[in-house]
Short mmCIF file of C-alpha atoms in Angstrom, two decimals:
data_model
loop_
_atom_site.label_atom_id
_atom_site.label_comp_id
_atom_site.label_asym_id
_atom_site.label_seq_id
_atom_site.Cartn_x
_atom_site.Cartn_y
_atom_site.Cartn_z
CA MET F 1 141.69 142.07 8.17
CA THR F 2 139.63 140.12 10.59
CA SER F 3 141.32 138.31 13.51
CA PHE F 4 140.96 134.61 14.05
CA ALA F 5 138.75 135.25 17.16
CA GLU F 6 136.41 137.32 14.93
CA ARG F 7 136.21 134.53 12.21
CA CYS F 8 135.18 132.20 15.06
CA GLY F 9 132.31 134.51 15.91
CA ILE F 10 133.37 135.07 19.49
CA HIS F 11 135.03 138.48 19.36
CA ASP F 12 132.89 141.57 19.80
CA ALA F 13 133.23 145.04 21.35
CA ALA F 14 132.88 143.61 24.81
CA ARG F 15 135.66 141.05 24.30
CA GLU F 16 137.90 143.80 22.69
CA GLN F 17 137.37 145.97 25.77
CA ALA F 18 138.25 142.96 28.02
CA LEU F 19 141.47 142.52 26.02
CA HIS F 20 142.44 146.14 26.69
CA ASP F 21 141.61 145.86 30.37
CA LEU F 22 143.65 142.69 30.59
CA ALA F 23 146.67 144.17 28.89
CA ARG F 24 146.52 147.21 31.39
CA GLU F 25 146.21 144.79 34.27
CA ILE F 26 149.20 142.57 33.08
CA GLU F 27 151.44 145.77 32.62
CA ALA F 28 150.36 147.36 35.96
CA SER F 29 151.01 144.24 37.93
CA GLY F 30 154.32 143.48 36.32
CA LEU F 31 153.37 140.00 35.12
CA GLU F 32 155.99 138.30 33.07
CA LEU F 33 154.14 135.09 32.05
CA VAL F 34 150.68 133.82 31.36
CA ARG F 35 149.72 130.30 31.02
CA ILE F 36 146.99 129.34 28.49
CA GLY F 37 145.35 126.32 29.94
CA TRP F 38 142.91 123.86 28.39
CA CYS F 39 141.07 120.87 30.15
CA ASP F 40 141.53 117.59 28.27
CA ALA F 41 139.14 114.72 28.11
CA HIS F 42 140.39 113.25 31.43
CA GLY F 43 140.17 116.53 33.38
CA VAL F 44 143.89 117.32 33.14
CA VAL F 45 144.98 120.93 32.36
CA ARG F 46 147.34 121.24 29.45
CA GLY F 47 148.62 124.37 27.67
CA LYS F 48 151.37 126.77 26.86
CA THR F 49 153.02 129.59 28.75
CA LEU F 50 153.36 132.86 26.94
CA VAL F 51 155.58 135.93 27.69
CA ALA F 52 153.30 138.86 28.79
CA SER F 53 153.82 140.77 25.58
CA ALA F 54 152.32 137.98 23.54
CA VAL F 55 149.15 137.48 25.39
CA VAL F 56 146.92 139.90 23.64
CA GLY F 57 147.92 138.76 20.26
CA ALA F 58 147.15 135.25 21.30
CA LEU F 59 143.68 136.17 22.42
CA ARG F 60 143.07 137.45 18.97
CA GLU F 61 144.78 134.88 16.80
CA GLY F 62 144.98 131.84 19.02
CA VAL F 63 147.76 129.64 20.21
CA GLY F 64 148.65 126.50 18.32
CA MET F 65 148.09 123.06 19.87
CA VAL F 66 148.84 119.76 18.34
CA SER F 67 145.46 117.99 17.83
CA THR F 68 146.70 114.66 19.30
CA LEU F 69 146.42 116.19 22.72
CA MET F 70 142.70 115.56 22.30
CA LEU F 71 143.43 111.87 21.37
CA LYS F 72 145.43 110.80 24.39
CA ASP F 73 144.44 108.14 26.94
CA THR F 74 145.36 108.56 30.56
CA SER F 75 149.05 107.47 29.99
CA ASP F 76 149.38 110.04 27.26
CA ARG F 77 149.41 107.48 24.47
CA THR F 78 147.54 108.43 21.31
CA ALA F 79 144.50 106.24 21.07
CA PHE F 80 143.97 106.85 17.34
CA LYS F 81 146.34 105.90 14.58
CA VAL F 82 146.73 109.35 13.10
CA PHE F 83 149.38 108.55 10.61
CA GLU F 84 147.54 105.53 9.02
CA PRO F 85 144.94 105.74 6.30
CA GLY F 86 141.50 105.96 7.88
CA GLY F 87 143.03 106.32 11.28
CA THR F 88 141.03 109.46 12.16
CA ALA F 89 138.08 108.76 9.63
CA THR F 90 135.64 109.15 12.52
CA LEU F 91 137.26 112.43 13.59
CA PRO F 92 136.63 115.12 10.94
CA GLY F 93 139.22 117.86 11.27
CA PHE F 94 141.79 115.63 12.82
CA GLY F 95 144.64 113.85 11.18
CA PHE F 96 148.45 113.69 10.92
CA ALA F 97 148.82 115.45 14.30
CA ASN F 98 147.57 118.57 12.62
CA ASN F 99 147.17 121.88 14.54
CA LEU F 100 144.25 123.30 16.49
CA LEU F 101 144.07 126.80 17.84
CA LEU F 102 143.26 127.59 21.50
CA LEU F 103 141.41 130.79 22.08
CA ALA F 104 141.38 132.03 25.72
CA ASP F 105 138.65 133.89 27.60
CA PRO F 106 139.96 137.18 28.93
CA ALA F 107 137.37 137.15 31.76
CA SER F 108 138.95 134.00 33.07
CA PHE F 109 142.26 135.64 34.05
CA ARG F 110 143.65 134.85 37.44
CA ARG F 111 147.03 135.48 39.04
CA LEU F 112 148.75 132.37 40.30
CA PRO F 113 149.47 132.82 44.05
CA TRP F 114 152.18 130.17 44.34
CA THR F 115 154.59 131.37 41.71
CA PRO F 116 155.88 134.89 40.95
CA SER F 117 154.59 137.18 38.19
CA THR F 118 152.49 134.62 36.55
CA GLY F 119 148.79 134.49 35.44
CA VAL F 120 146.54 131.97 33.89
CA LEU F 121 143.82 132.05 31.28
CA ARG F 122 141.22 129.35 30.47
CA ALA F 123 141.05 128.38 26.74
CA GLN F 124 139.06 126.12 24.40
CA PRO F 125 140.23 124.67 21.06
CA TRP F 126 139.09 125.62 17.49
CA PHE F 127 139.74 124.25 14.10
CA GLN F 128 141.82 126.49 11.86
CA ASP F 129 138.84 127.22 9.76
CA GLY F 130 137.09 128.89 12.67
CA LYS F 131 134.81 126.09 13.61
CA PRO F 132 134.49 124.94 17.22
CA VAL F 133 135.93 121.51 18.22
CA GLU F 134 132.71 119.86 19.34
CA LEU F 135 134.65 117.11 21.09
CA ASP F 136 136.03 119.47 23.62
CA THR F 137 134.53 118.55 26.84
CA ARG F 138 133.71 122.02 28.08
CA ARG F 139 131.79 122.51 24.91
CA VAL F 140 129.97 119.17 25.65
CA LEU F 141 128.72 120.81 28.93
CA GLN F 142 127.86 124.11 27.16
CA ARG F 143 125.68 122.14 24.65
CA ALA F 144 123.96 120.36 27.60
CA LEU F 145 123.36 123.58 29.37
CA GLU F 146 121.87 125.03 26.17
CA ARG F 147 119.50 122.10 26.01
CA LEU F 148 118.65 122.60 29.69
CA GLY F 149 117.87 126.21 28.91
CA GLU F 150 115.59 125.30 26.14
CA ALA F 151 113.75 123.15 28.56
CA GLY F 152 113.29 126.24 30.78
CA PHE F 153 115.77 125.48 33.43
CA ALA F 154 119.22 126.39 34.71
CA MET F 155 121.33 124.30 37.14
CA LYS F 156 123.11 125.05 40.39
CA CYS F 157 125.78 122.75 41.70
CA GLY F 158 127.74 122.46 44.95
CA LEU F 159 130.97 120.51 45.23
CA GLU F 160 132.13 118.24 48.00
CA VAL F 161 135.59 116.90 47.00
CA GLU F 162 137.53 114.34 48.91
CA PHE F 163 141.24 113.80 48.07
CA HIS F 164 144.59 112.76 49.61
CA ILE F 165 147.58 114.94 50.66
CA TYR F 166 150.96 113.23 51.27
CA ARG F 167 154.31 114.64 52.30
CA ILE F 168 156.97 114.02 49.67
CA GLU F 169 159.95 112.20 51.19
CA ASP F 170 161.97 111.37 48.14
CA THR F 171 161.74 112.21 44.39
CA GLN F 172 164.86 110.18 43.40
CA ALA F 173 162.98 107.59 41.53
CA GLN F 174 160.53 109.98 39.93
CA LEU F 175 163.27 112.20 38.63
CA ASP F 176 165.92 109.65 37.96
CA PRO F 177 166.70 109.53 34.31
CA LEU F 178 167.62 105.92 34.44
CA GLN F 179 164.15 105.13 35.83
CA ALA F 180 162.12 107.26 33.38
CA ALA F 181 159.32 105.31 31.88
CA TRP F 182 155.86 105.84 30.22
CA PRO F 183 154.37 106.59 32.70
CA GLY F 184 157.13 107.10 35.25
CA PRO F 185 157.24 106.20 38.94
CA PRO F 186 155.50 108.55 41.51
CA PRO F 187 157.40 110.16 44.35
CA ALA F 188 157.90 108.33 47.82
CA VAL F 189 155.56 109.85 50.33
CA SER F 190 154.43 109.75 53.92
CA LEU F 191 151.17 110.62 55.58
CA VAL F 192 150.22 114.05 56.79
CA HIS F 193 147.69 112.55 59.30
CA PRO F 194 147.12 108.82 60.45
CA GLY F 195 143.43 108.74 59.75
CA TYR F 196 140.60 106.86 61.32
CA ASN F 197 139.62 109.81 63.57
CA LEU F 198 136.93 111.64 61.42
CA LEU F 199 136.98 115.39 61.80
CA ALA F 200 139.46 115.27 64.70
CA GLU F 201 140.82 118.54 65.61
CA ALA F 202 144.06 117.00 66.60
CA TRP F 203 144.54 115.57 63.00
CA TYR F 204 143.62 118.86 61.46
CA ASP F 205 146.25 120.57 63.53
CA LEU F 206 148.71 117.97 62.44
CA ALA F 207 147.86 118.61 58.73
CA GLU F 208 147.39 122.36 59.10
CA GLU F 209 150.37 123.32 56.99
CA PRO F 210 149.20 121.72 53.81
CA MET F 211 145.53 122.65 54.53
CA ARG F 212 146.50 126.22 54.81
CA ILE F 213 148.18 126.02 51.41
CA VAL F 214 144.92 124.68 49.97
CA GLN F 215 142.99 127.42 51.72
CA HIS F 216 145.11 130.31 50.59
CA THR F 217 145.49 128.88 46.96
CA ALA F 218 141.73 128.45 46.61
CA GLN F 219 140.73 131.82 48.09
CA ALA F 220 143.46 133.67 46.12
CA LEU F 221 141.95 132.25 42.93
CA GLY F 222 138.52 133.44 43.99
CA LEU F 223 137.09 130.04 44.48
CA PRO F 224 134.01 129.98 46.87
CA LEU F 225 135.58 127.67 49.53
CA ILE F 226 133.43 126.99 52.63
CA SER F 227 135.36 124.47 54.60
CA LEU F 228 138.43 122.12 54.84
CA GLU F 229 137.87 118.87 56.74
CA ILE F 230 139.78 115.84 57.87
CA GLU F 231 138.25 112.65 56.32
CA LEU F 232 138.30 109.17 57.70
CA GLY F 233 141.08 107.71 55.75
CA PRO F 234 144.79 108.27 56.44
CA SER F 235 145.88 111.45 54.78
CA GLN F 236 142.45 111.97 53.35
CA VAL F 237 140.85 115.50 53.40
CA GLU F 238 137.81 117.20 51.92
CA ALA F 239 137.01 120.55 50.44
CA VAL F 240 133.54 122.08 50.25
CA PHE F 241 132.44 124.87 48.16
CA GLU F 242 129.38 127.11 47.83
CA ALA F 243 126.86 126.23 45.05
CA THR F 244 127.19 128.16 41.87
CA ASP F 245 125.84 127.91 38.32
CA ALA F 246 126.87 124.54 36.68
CA LEU F 247 129.50 125.86 34.23
CA THR F 248 131.31 127.87 36.97
CA ALA F 249 131.22 124.93 39.26
CA ALA F 250 132.91 122.66 36.68
CA ASP F 251 135.50 125.46 35.79
CA ASN F 252 136.17 125.82 39.58
CA MET F 253 136.74 122.08 39.94
CA VAL F 254 139.31 122.09 37.10
CA LEU F 255 141.06 125.05 38.55
CA PHE F 256 141.06 123.84 42.11
CA ARG F 257 142.49 120.41 41.27
CA ASN F 258 145.21 121.80 39.11
CA ALA F 259 146.18 124.66 41.41
CA VAL F 260 146.31 122.79 44.71
CA LYS F 261 148.46 120.03 43.15
CA MET F 262 151.05 122.61 42.06
CA ALA F 263 150.94 124.76 45.09
CA LEU F 264 151.34 121.83 47.43
CA ARG F 265 154.13 120.36 45.26
CA ARG F 266 156.07 123.65 45.69
CA ALA F 267 155.88 123.13 49.46
CA GLY F 268 156.85 119.51 49.45
CA TYR F 269 153.48 117.84 49.32
CA HIS F 270 151.88 115.51 46.83
CA ALA F 271 148.12 115.87 46.34
CA THR F 272 146.19 113.22 44.49
CA PHE F 273 142.67 113.09 43.32
CA MET F 274 143.01 109.37 42.55
CA CYS F 275 139.99 107.55 44.12
CA ARG F 276 142.07 104.75 45.93
CA PRO F 277 145.70 105.58 46.44
CA PRO F 278 147.94 102.46 46.12
CA PHE F 279 148.42 101.78 49.85
CA PRO F 280 146.86 99.37 52.40
CA ASN F 281 144.11 100.60 54.67
CA ILE F 282 143.09 103.62 52.62
CA MET F 283 139.62 105.03 52.26
CA SER F 284 138.16 105.78 48.95
CA SER F 285 137.68 109.46 47.88
CA GLY F 286 134.42 110.51 46.33
CA TRP F 287 133.24 113.71 44.68
CA HIS F 288 129.74 114.25 45.87
CA LEU F 289 127.83 116.50 43.46
CA HIS F 290 124.93 118.52 44.87
CA GLN F 291 122.47 119.70 42.16
CA SER F 292 119.22 121.45 41.70
CA LEU F 293 117.31 123.05 38.81
CA VAL F 294 116.41 126.66 39.08
CA ASP F 295 114.27 129.08 37.14
CA PRO F 296 116.66 131.21 35.08
CA ALA F 297 114.59 134.41 35.52
CA SER F 298 113.89 134.29 39.22
CA GLY F 299 116.50 131.85 40.58
CA ARG F 300 113.65 129.88 42.23
CA ASN F 301 114.68 126.26 43.16
CA VAL F 302 112.55 124.16 40.90
CA PHE F 303 113.04 121.09 43.09
CA ARG F 304 111.43 122.77 46.15
CA ARG F 305 108.13 121.61 47.35
CA ASP F 306 106.14 123.67 49.89
CA THR F 307 103.99 120.83 51.21
CA PRO F 308 104.02 117.05 50.72
CA ALA F 309 102.00 115.70 47.80
CA ALA F 310 98.56 114.45 48.78
CA GLY F 311 98.68 110.91 49.97
CA SER F 312 102.55 110.71 49.93
CA THR F 313 104.67 109.11 52.63
CA ALA F 314 108.22 109.68 53.62
CA ALA F 315 109.33 107.07 51.11
CA ASP F 316 107.80 108.93 48.16
CA ALA F 317 109.90 111.37 46.21
CA GLN F 318 107.18 113.95 46.16
CA SER F 319 106.99 114.09 49.88
CA THR F 320 110.03 116.37 49.51
CA LEU F 321 110.67 117.04 45.85
CA SER F 322 108.42 118.74 43.32
CA GLU F 323 107.03 116.87 40.42
CA THR F 324 109.87 118.05 38.30
CA GLY F 325 112.32 117.15 40.95
CA GLU F 326 110.91 113.60 41.07
CA HIS F 327 111.16 113.30 37.28
CA PHE F 328 114.70 114.55 37.36
CA LEU F 329 115.66 112.12 40.09
CA ALA F 330 113.98 109.25 38.25
CA GLY F 331 115.99 110.15 35.12
CA LEU F 332 119.26 109.97 37.11
CA LEU F 333 118.24 106.64 38.32
CA ALA F 334 117.15 105.31 34.85
CA HIS F 335 120.63 106.26 33.43
CA ALA F 336 122.75 105.58 36.39
CA ARG F 337 124.70 102.69 34.84
CA GLY F 338 125.06 104.46 31.63
CA MET F 339 126.40 107.65 33.15
CA ALA F 340 128.80 105.76 35.59
CA VAL F 341 131.82 106.03 33.30
CA PHE F 342 131.45 109.80 33.16
CA CYS F 343 131.19 110.01 36.98
CA THR F 344 133.91 107.40 37.73
CA PRO F 345 136.13 107.23 34.62
CA THR F 346 139.26 105.37 35.92
CA ALA F 347 139.80 101.62 36.38
CA ASN F 348 140.87 102.57 39.91
CA GLY F 349 137.49 104.19 40.86
CA TYR F 350 135.35 101.06 40.77
CA GLY F 351 136.90 99.67 43.91
CA ARG F 352 134.96 102.24 45.79
CA PHE F 353 131.59 100.72 45.33
CA ARG F 354 131.50 98.34 48.29
CA PRO F 355 129.03 97.93 51.16
CA ASN F 356 128.91 99.93 54.29
CA ALA F 357 131.64 102.39 53.00
CA LEU F 358 129.54 105.45 52.60
CA ALA F 359 129.73 104.84 48.87
CA PRO F 360 126.86 103.29 46.80
CA GLN F 361 126.53 99.80 45.38
CA ALA F 362 123.19 99.90 43.71
CA VAL F 363 120.92 102.26 41.76
CA LEU F 364 118.86 103.47 44.69
CA TRP F 365 117.86 106.87 46.19
CA GLY F 366 117.24 107.69 49.80
CA ARG F 367 116.31 110.70 51.96
CA ASP F 368 119.35 111.96 53.63
CA ASN F 369 120.87 108.49 53.29
CA ARG F 370 124.64 108.42 52.67
CA GLY F 371 124.58 104.78 51.57
CA ALA F 372 122.31 105.48 48.64
CA MET F 373 123.53 106.46 45.17
CA LEU F 374 121.30 109.60 45.14
CA ARG F 375 120.69 111.35 48.46
CA VAL F 376 117.70 113.80 48.46
CA ILE F 377 118.46 116.66 50.93
CA GLY F 378 115.97 119.14 52.31
CA GLU F 379 112.51 119.52 53.65
CA CYS F 380 109.34 121.02 52.32
CA GLY F 381 109.73 124.70 52.07
CA ASP F 382 113.58 124.55 51.99
CA GLY F 383 115.07 126.60 49.29
CA ALA F 384 118.22 124.47 49.28
CA THR F 385 116.41 121.30 48.40
CA ARG F 386 118.68 119.31 46.17
CA ILE F 387 119.83 115.92 44.95
CA GLU F 388 123.39 114.66 45.81
CA ASN F 389 124.93 112.17 43.44
CA ARG F 390 127.46 110.06 45.32
CA ILE F 391 128.88 107.93 42.48
CA GLY F 392 131.50 110.40 41.29
CA GLU F 393 135.21 110.06 41.91
CA PRO F 394 137.38 113.14 42.34
CA ALA F 395 139.28 112.39 39.10
CA ALA F 396 136.18 112.81 36.97
CA ASN F 397 136.19 115.30 34.14
CA PRO F 398 133.87 117.93 35.57
CA TYR F 399 132.31 118.95 32.31
CA LEU F 400 131.37 115.34 31.48
CA TYR F 401 130.17 114.59 35.06
CA LEU F 402 127.80 117.58 34.93
CA ALA F 403 126.68 117.04 31.40
CA SER F 404 125.84 113.40 32.17
CA GLN F 405 123.55 114.74 35.06
CA ILE F 406 121.73 117.19 32.75
CA HIS F 407 121.11 114.73 30.02
CA ALA F 408 119.92 111.89 32.32
CA GLY F 409 117.68 114.15 34.43
CA LEU F 410 116.19 115.96 31.38
CA ASP F 411 115.20 112.58 29.99
CA GLY F 412 113.33 111.84 33.15
CA VAL F 413 111.52 115.20 32.94
CA ALA F 414 110.71 114.76 29.26
CA ARG F 415 109.28 111.37 29.72
CA GLY F 416 107.59 112.04 33.12
CA LEU F 417 109.52 109.22 34.84
CA ARG F 418 108.55 108.31 38.41
CA ALA F 419 110.95 107.38 41.07
CA PRO F 420 110.59 104.20 43.07
CA ALA F 421 110.29 104.30 46.87
CA ALA F 422 113.23 105.55 48.76
CA THR F 423 115.48 102.83 50.13
CA ALA F 424 115.85 102.03 53.80
CA ALA F 425 118.62 99.36 53.12
CA PRO F 426 121.12 100.71 50.57
CA TYR F 427 123.23 97.64 51.03
CA GLY F 428 120.54 95.14 51.38
CA GLY F 429 120.72 93.65 47.88
CA GLU F 430 117.78 95.48 46.37
CA GLY F 431 118.13 97.63 43.17
CA GLU F 432 120.16 97.18 40.07
CA GLN F 433 123.85 97.04 40.71
CA LEU F 434 126.20 99.76 39.64
CA PRO F 435 129.12 98.77 37.26
CA THR F 436 132.14 97.10 39.08
CA SER F 437 134.75 97.81 36.47
CA LEU F 438 135.61 100.33 33.74
CA GLY F 439 134.81 97.79 31.03
CA GLU F 440 131.38 97.04 32.49
CA ALA F 441 130.79 100.82 32.69
CA LEU F 442 131.73 101.32 29.04
CA SER F 443 129.31 98.52 28.01
CA ALA F 444 126.61 100.04 30.07
CA LEU F 445 127.09 103.40 28.28
CA ARG F 446 126.88 101.79 24.86
CA ALA F 447 123.71 100.02 25.87
CA ASP F 448 122.02 103.35 27.01
CA GLU F 449 120.63 104.59 23.69
CA ARG F 450 118.89 107.62 25.03
CA LEU F 451 122.11 108.84 26.81
CA CYS F 452 124.33 108.12 23.82
CA ALA F 453 121.86 110.13 21.70
CA ALA F 454 121.97 113.07 24.04
CA PHE F 455 125.77 113.19 23.92
CA GLY F 456 125.88 112.47 20.20
CA ALA F 457 127.35 109.36 18.51
CA ASN F 458 130.58 111.15 17.39
CA PHE F 459 131.39 112.05 21.06
CA ILE F 460 130.44 108.59 22.32
CA ASP F 461 132.76 106.94 19.69
CA TYR F 462 135.53 109.31 20.56
CA TYR F 463 135.35 109.03 24.30
CA THR F 464 134.83 105.31 24.58
CA ARG F 465 137.82 104.80 22.28
CA LEU F 466 140.02 106.80 24.70
CA LYS F 467 138.67 104.80 27.67
CA GLN F 468 139.00 101.41 25.90
CA SER F 469 142.71 102.14 25.44
CA GLU F 470 143.02 102.66 29.18
CA GLN F 471 140.85 99.55 29.94
CA ILE F 472 142.82 97.26 27.74
CA ARG F 473 146.21 98.23 29.12
CA PHE F 474 144.82 97.85 32.62
CA GLU F 475 143.61 94.42 31.92
CA GLN F 476 146.91 93.44 30.21
CA ALA F 477 149.02 94.77 33.11
CA GLU F 478 150.91 92.07 34.95
CA ASP F 479 151.02 94.29 38.15
CA LYS F 480 147.83 96.18 38.35
CA ASP F 481 148.92 97.92 41.53
CA GLU F 482 152.07 99.18 39.90
CA PHE F 483 149.96 100.22 36.86
CA GLN F 484 147.68 102.37 39.06
CA ARG F 485 150.65 103.90 40.96
CA ARG F 486 152.14 105.16 37.73
CA GLU F 487 148.97 105.87 35.73
CA TYR F 488 146.93 107.47 38.45
CA PHE F 489 148.75 108.24 41.68
CA GLY F 490 151.70 110.01 40.20
CA ARG F 491 149.62 111.99 37.69
CA ILE F 492 146.09 112.69 38.76
#
């Protein structure tokens, strides 16, 4: 009798060998528990914890998961009326809180460094008939990467992630059953450094204990961490990672966020990837995504140019980028407003787009210009030539953020789009403005027919429904600061 994994078409001799290898590793290392984790539409990891003896069977037959986990908004409310006639008519395979099955990848196994005798596996959902759940966001990126491969390219991405770490002073409100709510209150916190002293050694020393936890956690999980830095805002820090292929970069971001939050919590700290924590005088956190296209066979950087294009000036894209690089850059610009909701998906994140704050306001590009939305980095002959997108917030779902770059950039390549001149005044009022609210970003996505077609109508309908639920509740909230404290600060 065939296993569920075989019926799904993903189990072969190599995967069978990987199962045996994993079983031996679990037994030899004395593991007791393994978490089967899946990344939801909002970038949050959910899953189940299995005893060690159940893991191999779960890798063959799957782990049941209620389908409404895919239909939740950021408060965990189900955005679709699954028990009403027609409530899931636009979602074939969903209905009545039916079951999906999670199948984990044995090659994704990691031991968790902050808790004893526990490992983790990354999983994706399947329907019970063995068909993939196409609305799964990791699968959305996989389809985008297939399209990129068909065009003759692969993608490399480097991550620069800003976030905030606070010391937990009191969890009484958060854990008081009399104050439990939906969502509940966050913990009371204090700063780990006072801020406004960028890259100060003294502030790093002050925050060294939580920063060491971040370091040890990332390295124990095999993440390609390069540096940890003190950012400008109070309690704000940054982690920088080496470039990897795009899917690995997205997987790493999911793993990093989830892991450091739990490891720090064990030590009495609260990490938040919320863009703008709910305190006065904070600085917004961004997720700066460095990206380049490469030749799949040779690894050659397709954006690299050896000499400036004939007749070009420093303001021209092809003074630094190849022709393909310019087309990709122009595609990112053409779809900037439409992609914004994938890069900045929370109502909180749009407060970041303000002048002279090292965050963009307008759809512009610049050469090594941190005020522009897209920053072109590198000189002619530089194998590390790349485009940095600066509109992302650290709460973004990594799979959707990267997929939006691929679809937008490929459209520029397919149509041979040309980029305007580089900006010298990113806050000078030129250029189309980026969305200033979640509602405006959702409207911009719906208006972008090419981007919607690339993601697929079913996914766009599904995703915008989830975000509309969040947007409506935010607009109706009497105390929007309290909404953000509970919805984002305590949970993201």
